[in-house]
Short mmCIF file of C-alpha atoms in Angstrom, two decimals:
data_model
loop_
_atom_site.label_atom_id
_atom_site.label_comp_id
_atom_site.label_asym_id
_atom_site.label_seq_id
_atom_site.Cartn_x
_atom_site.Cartn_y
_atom_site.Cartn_z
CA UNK S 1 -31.10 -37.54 4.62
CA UNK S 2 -31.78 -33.86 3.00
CA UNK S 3 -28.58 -31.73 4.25
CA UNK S 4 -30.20 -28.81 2.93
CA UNK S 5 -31.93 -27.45 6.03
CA UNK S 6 -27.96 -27.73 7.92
CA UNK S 7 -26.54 -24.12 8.46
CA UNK S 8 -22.77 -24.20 9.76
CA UNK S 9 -22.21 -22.88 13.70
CA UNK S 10 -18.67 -23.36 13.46
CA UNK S 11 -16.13 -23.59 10.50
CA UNK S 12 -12.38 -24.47 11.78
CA UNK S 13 -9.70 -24.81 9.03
CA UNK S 14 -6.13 -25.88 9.72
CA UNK S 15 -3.22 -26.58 7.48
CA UNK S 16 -1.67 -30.17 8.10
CA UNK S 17 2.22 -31.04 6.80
CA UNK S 18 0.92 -34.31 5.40
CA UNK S 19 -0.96 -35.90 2.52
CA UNK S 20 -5.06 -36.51 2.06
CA UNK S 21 -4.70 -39.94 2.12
CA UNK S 22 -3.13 -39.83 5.94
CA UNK S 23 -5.22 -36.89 6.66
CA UNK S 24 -8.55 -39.67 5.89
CA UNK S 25 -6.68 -42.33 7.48
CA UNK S 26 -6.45 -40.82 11.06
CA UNK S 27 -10.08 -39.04 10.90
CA UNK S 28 -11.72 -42.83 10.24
CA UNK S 29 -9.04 -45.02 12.36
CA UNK S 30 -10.18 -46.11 15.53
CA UNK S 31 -6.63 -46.57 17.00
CA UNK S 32 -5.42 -43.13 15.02
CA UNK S 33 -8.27 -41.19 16.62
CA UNK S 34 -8.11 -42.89 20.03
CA UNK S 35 -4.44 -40.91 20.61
CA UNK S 36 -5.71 -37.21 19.09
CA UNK S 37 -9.41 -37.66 20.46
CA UNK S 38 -9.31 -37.11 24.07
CA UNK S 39 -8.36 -41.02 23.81
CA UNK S 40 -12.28 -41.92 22.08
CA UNK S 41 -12.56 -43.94 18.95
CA UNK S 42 -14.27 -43.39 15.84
CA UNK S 43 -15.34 -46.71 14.16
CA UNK S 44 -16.80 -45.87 10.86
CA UNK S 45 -18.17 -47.48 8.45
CA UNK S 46 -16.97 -46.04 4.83
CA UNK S 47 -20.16 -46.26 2.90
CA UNK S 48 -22.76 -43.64 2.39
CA UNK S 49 -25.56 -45.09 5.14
CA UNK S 50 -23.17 -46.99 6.86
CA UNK S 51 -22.33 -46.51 11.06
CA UNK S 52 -20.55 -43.73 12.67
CA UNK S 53 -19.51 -44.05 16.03
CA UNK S 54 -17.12 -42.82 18.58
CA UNK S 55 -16.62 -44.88 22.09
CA UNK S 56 -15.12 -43.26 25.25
CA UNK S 57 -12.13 -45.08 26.34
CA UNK S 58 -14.03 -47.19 28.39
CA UNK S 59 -15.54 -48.53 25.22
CA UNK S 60 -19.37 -46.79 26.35
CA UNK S 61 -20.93 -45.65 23.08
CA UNK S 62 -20.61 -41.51 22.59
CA UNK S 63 -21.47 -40.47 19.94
CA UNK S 64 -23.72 -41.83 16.99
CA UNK S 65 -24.50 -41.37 13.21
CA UNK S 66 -24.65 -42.19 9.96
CA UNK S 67 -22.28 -41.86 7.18
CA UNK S 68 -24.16 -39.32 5.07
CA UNK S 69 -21.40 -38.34 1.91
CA UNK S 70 -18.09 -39.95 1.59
CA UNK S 71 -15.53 -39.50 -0.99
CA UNK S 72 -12.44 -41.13 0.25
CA UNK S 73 -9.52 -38.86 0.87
CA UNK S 74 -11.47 -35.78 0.18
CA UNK S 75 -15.21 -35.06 1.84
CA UNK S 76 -16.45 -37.28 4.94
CA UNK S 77 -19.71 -35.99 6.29
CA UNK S 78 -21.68 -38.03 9.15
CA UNK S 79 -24.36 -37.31 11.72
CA UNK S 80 -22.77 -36.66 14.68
CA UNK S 81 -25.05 -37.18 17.57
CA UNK S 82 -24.09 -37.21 21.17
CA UNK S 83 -25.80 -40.11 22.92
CA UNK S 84 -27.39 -38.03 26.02
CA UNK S 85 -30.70 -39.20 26.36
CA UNK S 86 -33.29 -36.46 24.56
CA UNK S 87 -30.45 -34.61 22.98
CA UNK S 88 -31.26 -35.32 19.46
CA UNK S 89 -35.17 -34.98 20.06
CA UNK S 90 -34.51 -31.63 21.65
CA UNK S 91 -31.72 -30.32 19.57
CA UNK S 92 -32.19 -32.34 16.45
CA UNK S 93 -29.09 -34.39 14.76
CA UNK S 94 -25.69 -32.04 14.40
CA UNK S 95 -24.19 -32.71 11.08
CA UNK S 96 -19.92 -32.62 11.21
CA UNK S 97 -18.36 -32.75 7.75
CA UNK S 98 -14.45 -32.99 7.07
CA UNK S 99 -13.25 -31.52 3.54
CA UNK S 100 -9.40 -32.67 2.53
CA UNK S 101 -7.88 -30.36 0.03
CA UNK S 102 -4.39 -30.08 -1.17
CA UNK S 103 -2.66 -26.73 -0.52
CA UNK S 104 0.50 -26.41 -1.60
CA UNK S 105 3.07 -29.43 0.12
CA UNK S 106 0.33 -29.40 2.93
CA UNK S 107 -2.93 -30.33 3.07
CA UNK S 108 -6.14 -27.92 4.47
CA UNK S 109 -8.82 -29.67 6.70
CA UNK S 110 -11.58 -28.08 7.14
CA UNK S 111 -14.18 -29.04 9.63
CA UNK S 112 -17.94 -27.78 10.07
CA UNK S 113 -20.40 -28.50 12.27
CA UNK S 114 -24.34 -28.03 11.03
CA UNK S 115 -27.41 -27.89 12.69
CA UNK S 116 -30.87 -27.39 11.46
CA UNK S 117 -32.29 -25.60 13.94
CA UNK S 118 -31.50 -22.32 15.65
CA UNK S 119 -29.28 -23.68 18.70
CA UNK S 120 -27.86 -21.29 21.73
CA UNK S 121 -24.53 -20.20 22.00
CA UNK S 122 -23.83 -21.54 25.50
CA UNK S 123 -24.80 -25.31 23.63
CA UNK S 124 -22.40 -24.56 21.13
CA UNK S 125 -19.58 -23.46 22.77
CA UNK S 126 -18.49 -27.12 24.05
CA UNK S 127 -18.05 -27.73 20.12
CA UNK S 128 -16.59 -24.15 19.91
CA UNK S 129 -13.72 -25.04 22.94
CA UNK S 130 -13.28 -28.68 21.64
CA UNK S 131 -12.76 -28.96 18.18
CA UNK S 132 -9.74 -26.79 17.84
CA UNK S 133 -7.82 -28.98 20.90
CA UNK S 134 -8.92 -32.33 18.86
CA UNK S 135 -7.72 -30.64 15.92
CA UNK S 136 -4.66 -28.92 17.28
CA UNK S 137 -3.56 -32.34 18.91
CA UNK S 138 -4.39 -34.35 15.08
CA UNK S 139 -2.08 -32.06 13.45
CA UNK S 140 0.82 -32.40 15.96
CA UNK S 141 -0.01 -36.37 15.82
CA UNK S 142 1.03 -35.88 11.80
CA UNK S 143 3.63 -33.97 12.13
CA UNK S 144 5.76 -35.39 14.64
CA UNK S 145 4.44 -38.67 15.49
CA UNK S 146 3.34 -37.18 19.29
CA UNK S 147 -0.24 -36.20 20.11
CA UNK S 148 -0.80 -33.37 22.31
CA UNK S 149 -2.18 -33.78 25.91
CA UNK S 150 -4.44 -31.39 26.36
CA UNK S 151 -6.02 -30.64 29.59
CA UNK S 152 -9.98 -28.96 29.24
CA UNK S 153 -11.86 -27.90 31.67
CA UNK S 154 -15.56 -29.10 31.35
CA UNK S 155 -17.50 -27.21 28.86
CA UNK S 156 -19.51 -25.97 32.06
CA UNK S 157 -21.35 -23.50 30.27
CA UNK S 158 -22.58 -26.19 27.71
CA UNK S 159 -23.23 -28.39 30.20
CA UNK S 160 -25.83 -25.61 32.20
CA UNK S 161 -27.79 -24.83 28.98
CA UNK S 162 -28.07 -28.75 28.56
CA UNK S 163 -29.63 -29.31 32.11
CA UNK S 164 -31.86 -26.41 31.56
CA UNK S 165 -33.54 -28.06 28.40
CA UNK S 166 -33.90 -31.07 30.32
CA UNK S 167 -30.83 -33.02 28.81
CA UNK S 168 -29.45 -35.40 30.95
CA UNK S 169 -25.55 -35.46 30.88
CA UNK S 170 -23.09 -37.52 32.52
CA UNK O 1 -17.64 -9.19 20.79
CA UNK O 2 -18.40 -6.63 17.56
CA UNK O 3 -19.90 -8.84 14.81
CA UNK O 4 -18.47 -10.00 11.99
CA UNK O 5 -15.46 -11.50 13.82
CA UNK O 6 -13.17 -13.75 13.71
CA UNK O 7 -12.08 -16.49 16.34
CA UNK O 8 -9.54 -19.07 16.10
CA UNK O 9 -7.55 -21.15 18.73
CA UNK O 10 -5.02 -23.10 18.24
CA UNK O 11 -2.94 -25.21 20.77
CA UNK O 12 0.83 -25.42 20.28
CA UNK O 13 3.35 -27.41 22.59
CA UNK O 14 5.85 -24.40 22.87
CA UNK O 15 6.40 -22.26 25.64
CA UNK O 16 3.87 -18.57 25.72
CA UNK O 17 7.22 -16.49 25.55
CA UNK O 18 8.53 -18.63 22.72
CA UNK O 19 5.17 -17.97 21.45
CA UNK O 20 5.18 -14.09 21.91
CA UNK O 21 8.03 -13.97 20.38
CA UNK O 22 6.94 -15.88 17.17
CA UNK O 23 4.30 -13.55 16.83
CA UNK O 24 6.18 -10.14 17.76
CA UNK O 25 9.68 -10.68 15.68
CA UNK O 26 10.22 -10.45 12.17
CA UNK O 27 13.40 -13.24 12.23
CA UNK O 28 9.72 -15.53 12.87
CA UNK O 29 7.50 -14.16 11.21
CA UNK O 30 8.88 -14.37 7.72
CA UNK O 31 8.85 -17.87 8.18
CA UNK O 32 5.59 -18.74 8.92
CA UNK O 33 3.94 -15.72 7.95
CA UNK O 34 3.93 -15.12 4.51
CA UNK O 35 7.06 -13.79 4.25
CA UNK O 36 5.84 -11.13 6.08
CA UNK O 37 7.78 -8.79 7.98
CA UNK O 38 5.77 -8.07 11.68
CA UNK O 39 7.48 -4.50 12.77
CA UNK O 40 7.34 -2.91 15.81
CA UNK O 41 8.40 -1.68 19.51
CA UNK O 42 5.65 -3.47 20.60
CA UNK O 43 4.90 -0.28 23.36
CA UNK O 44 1.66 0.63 23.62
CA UNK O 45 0.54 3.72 20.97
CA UNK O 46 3.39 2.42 18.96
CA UNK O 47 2.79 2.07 15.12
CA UNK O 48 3.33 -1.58 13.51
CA UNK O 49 3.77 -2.63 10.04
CA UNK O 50 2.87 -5.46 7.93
CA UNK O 51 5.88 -5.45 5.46
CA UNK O 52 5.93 -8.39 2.88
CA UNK O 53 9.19 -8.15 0.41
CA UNK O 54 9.54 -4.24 0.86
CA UNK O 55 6.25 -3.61 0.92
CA UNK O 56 3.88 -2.08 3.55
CA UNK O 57 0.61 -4.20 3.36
CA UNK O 58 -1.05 -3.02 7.00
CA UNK O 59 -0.33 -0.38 9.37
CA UNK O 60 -1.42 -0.01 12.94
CA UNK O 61 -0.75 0.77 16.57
CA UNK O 62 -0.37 -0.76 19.74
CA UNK O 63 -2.84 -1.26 21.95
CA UNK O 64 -1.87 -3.72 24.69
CA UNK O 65 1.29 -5.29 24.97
CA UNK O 66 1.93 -7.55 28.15
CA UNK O 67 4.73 -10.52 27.73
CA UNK O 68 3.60 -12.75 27.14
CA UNK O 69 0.07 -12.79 27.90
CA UNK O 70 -1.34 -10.62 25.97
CA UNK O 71 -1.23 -8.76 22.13
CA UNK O 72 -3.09 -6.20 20.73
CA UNK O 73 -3.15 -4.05 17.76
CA UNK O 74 -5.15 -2.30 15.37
CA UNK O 75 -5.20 -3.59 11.37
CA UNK O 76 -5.72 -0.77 8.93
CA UNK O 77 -4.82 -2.39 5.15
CA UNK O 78 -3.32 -0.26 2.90
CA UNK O 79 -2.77 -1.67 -0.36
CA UNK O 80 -5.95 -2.55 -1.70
CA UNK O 81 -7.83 0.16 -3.20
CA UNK O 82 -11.49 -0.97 -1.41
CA UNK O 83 -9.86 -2.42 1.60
CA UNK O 84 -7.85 0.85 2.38
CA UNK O 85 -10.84 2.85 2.56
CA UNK O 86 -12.41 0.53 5.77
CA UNK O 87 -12.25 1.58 9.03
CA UNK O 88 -9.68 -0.33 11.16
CA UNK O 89 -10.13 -3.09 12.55
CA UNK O 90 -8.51 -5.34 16.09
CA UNK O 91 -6.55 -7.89 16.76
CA UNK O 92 -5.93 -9.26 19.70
CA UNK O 93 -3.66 -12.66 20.78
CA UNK O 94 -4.25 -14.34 23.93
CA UNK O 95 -1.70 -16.89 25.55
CA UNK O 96 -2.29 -19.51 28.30
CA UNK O 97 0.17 -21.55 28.85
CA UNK O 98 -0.29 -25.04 30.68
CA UNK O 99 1.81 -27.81 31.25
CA UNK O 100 4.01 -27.60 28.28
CA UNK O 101 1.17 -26.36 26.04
CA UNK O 102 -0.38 -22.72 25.01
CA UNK O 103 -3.32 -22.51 24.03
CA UNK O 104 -3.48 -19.22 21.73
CA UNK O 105 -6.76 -17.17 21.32
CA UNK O 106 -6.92 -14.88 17.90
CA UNK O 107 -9.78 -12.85 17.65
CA UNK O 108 -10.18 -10.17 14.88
CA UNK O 109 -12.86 -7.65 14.89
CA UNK O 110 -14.68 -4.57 14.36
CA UNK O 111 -15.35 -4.94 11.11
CA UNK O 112 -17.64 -3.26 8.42
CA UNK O 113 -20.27 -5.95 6.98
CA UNK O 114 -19.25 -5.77 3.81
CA UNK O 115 -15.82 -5.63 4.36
CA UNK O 116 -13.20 -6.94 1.93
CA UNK O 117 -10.23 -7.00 4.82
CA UNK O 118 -12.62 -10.02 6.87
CA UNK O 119 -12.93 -12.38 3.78
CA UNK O 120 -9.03 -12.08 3.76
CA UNK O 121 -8.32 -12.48 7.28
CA UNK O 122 -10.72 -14.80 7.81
CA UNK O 123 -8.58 -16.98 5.34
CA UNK O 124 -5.36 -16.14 5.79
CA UNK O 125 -5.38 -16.75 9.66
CA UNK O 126 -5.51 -20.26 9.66
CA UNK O 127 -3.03 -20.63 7.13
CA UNK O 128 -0.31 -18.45 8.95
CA UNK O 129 -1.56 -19.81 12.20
CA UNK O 130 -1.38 -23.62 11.28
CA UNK O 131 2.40 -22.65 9.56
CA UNK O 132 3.25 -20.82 13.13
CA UNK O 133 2.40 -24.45 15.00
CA UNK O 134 4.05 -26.32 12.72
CA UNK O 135 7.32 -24.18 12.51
CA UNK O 136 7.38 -24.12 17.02
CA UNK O 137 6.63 -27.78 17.08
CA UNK O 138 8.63 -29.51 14.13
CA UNK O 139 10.90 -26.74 13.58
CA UNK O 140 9.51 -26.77 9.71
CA UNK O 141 7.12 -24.14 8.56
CA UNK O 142 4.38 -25.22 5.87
CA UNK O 143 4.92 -24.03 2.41
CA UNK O 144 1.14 -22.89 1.49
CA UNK O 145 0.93 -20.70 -1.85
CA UNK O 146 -1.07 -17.59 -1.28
CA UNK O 147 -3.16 -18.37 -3.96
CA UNK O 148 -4.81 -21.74 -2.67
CA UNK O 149 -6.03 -19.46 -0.11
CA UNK O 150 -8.55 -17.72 -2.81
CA UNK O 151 -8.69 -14.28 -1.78
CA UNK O 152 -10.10 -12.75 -4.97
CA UNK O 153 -9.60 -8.61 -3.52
CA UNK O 154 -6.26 -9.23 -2.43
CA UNK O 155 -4.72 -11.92 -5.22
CA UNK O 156 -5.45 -8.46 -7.74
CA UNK O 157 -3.46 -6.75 -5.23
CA UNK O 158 -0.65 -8.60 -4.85
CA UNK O 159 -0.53 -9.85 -8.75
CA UNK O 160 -1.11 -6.17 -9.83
#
């Protein structure tokens, strides 16, 4: 897949007390990512064209992509498509890539989420309001062995500008 | 929202007055921040100072002040030869506490497009933000070097 077309809608960068190689391990464990990630799991598949997917807790498929570039311990960058029936056809795949870099005794994550189409603000505030919790809670889950619980409200507007395009959402 | 700006949240288990306080006393803020020194009365039309090592780095004033909900200030930098002559810009902190969790709210705006201040900002937020979470959850602040945040105007600055 050409990643060319992909502009970012969202860059979020946070400094983690930990090391790349844990910082990889809890972004592609499905038990890790099942305590940081609103209790889903992400079960990928480390190869370049292998399966990315994230399950709700109830095991119901969420999300779904394709490993698209993957350099273990440093760049992980899948298709990251919601599984809402006519989402993709309407909005086109999202693109989220993860960059590990060493800073100092910590380690920077940064996150960005791509699109290759012009898409509304309203759709892209759920990513806007949800990445930082996820991210938030994966730091604290590195840090001090506890996850955060962290109560959202439902990305309302999101979910409006969705049902408007015809999107059918849960 | 005056464009370009810059938004961050972060959510840190703390309390939102242990988290005003972080961001409003100096004993804090040269742990997490830097090493920089956040001064002021914190009443509105109040001046503050950015002070890192003896040395004023920003200057601004007070614009909203309201324990612990709410933080406002202007940013004027005053170090950098380009950067000092930009207008100043905003920052503001918001604080919601829930449970046992806050979720802070940075945003930093009104600046010019070409403006040397938002590159730096824009990079040094997360870094002093992340440190902040660390240092309220763990107790331990990260150690970051400045320069691994790449802020080409400013490194001159500070190296000069």
């Amino acid at each position: 897949m050409k990643t060319d077309p992909f502009k970012p809608t969202l860059v979020y960068t946070i400094y983690i007390a930990s090391t790349p190689e844990k910082v990889w391990q809890a972004l592609a464990s499905a038990e890790f990512s099942q305590r940081y990630f609103f209790g889903n799991s992400v079960e990928v598949d480390l190869r370049i064209g292998g399966a990315y997917i994230v399950r709700t807790p109830d095991g119901a498929l969420h999300i779904s992509g394709e490993v698209i570039e993957c350099e273990p311990d440093r760049k992980l960058t899948v298709t990251f498509n919601v599984n809402w029936p006519a989402l993709v056809e309407k909005l086109g795949p999202t693109l989220v890539t993860y960059e590990i870099e060493p800073a100092g005794d910590a380690v920077r994550l940064t996150l960005t989420e791509a699109h290759d189409r012009p898409i509304s603000d309203d759709i892209l505030s759920g990513g806007r309001s949800g990445w930082p919790a996820i991210l938030s809670s994966l730091k604290s889950l590195l840090e001090t062995g506890q996850a955060m619980v962290i109560k959202m409200e439902p990305p309302k507007q999101m979910l409006a500008a969705l049902k408007k395009l015809g999107i059918a959402t849960p | 929202m005056l464009k370009p700006a810059f938004n961050y949240i972060s959510y840190i288990e703390t309390t939102a007055e242990a988290l005003w306080d972080a961001l409003t006393s100096s004993e804090f803020t040269t742990r997490y921040w830097f090493d920089t020194s956040v001064i002021s009365d914190w009443k509105v039309g109040s001046p503050v100072a950015l002070v890192i090592r003896g040395l004023t780095t920003d200057v601004g004033e007070v614009l909203e002040a309201d324990r612990p909900r709410r933080l406002a200030y202007t940013f004027h930098h005053i170090l950098n030869e380009r950067a000092m002559r930009e207008r100043p810009s905003r920052v503001t902190f918001v604080l919601e506490p829930r449970d046992n969790i806050v979720k802070l709210t940075v945003t930093h705006e009104g600046f010019a497009d070409d403006s040397v201040v938002f590159d730096g900002i824009s990079k040094g937020w997360p870094a002093i933000l992340s440190s902040l979470k660390s240092l309220l959850e763990s107790g331990k602040p990260l150690v970051i070097p400045f320069d691994v945040l790449d802020i080409a105007e400013l490194d001159e600055t500070f190296h000069a």
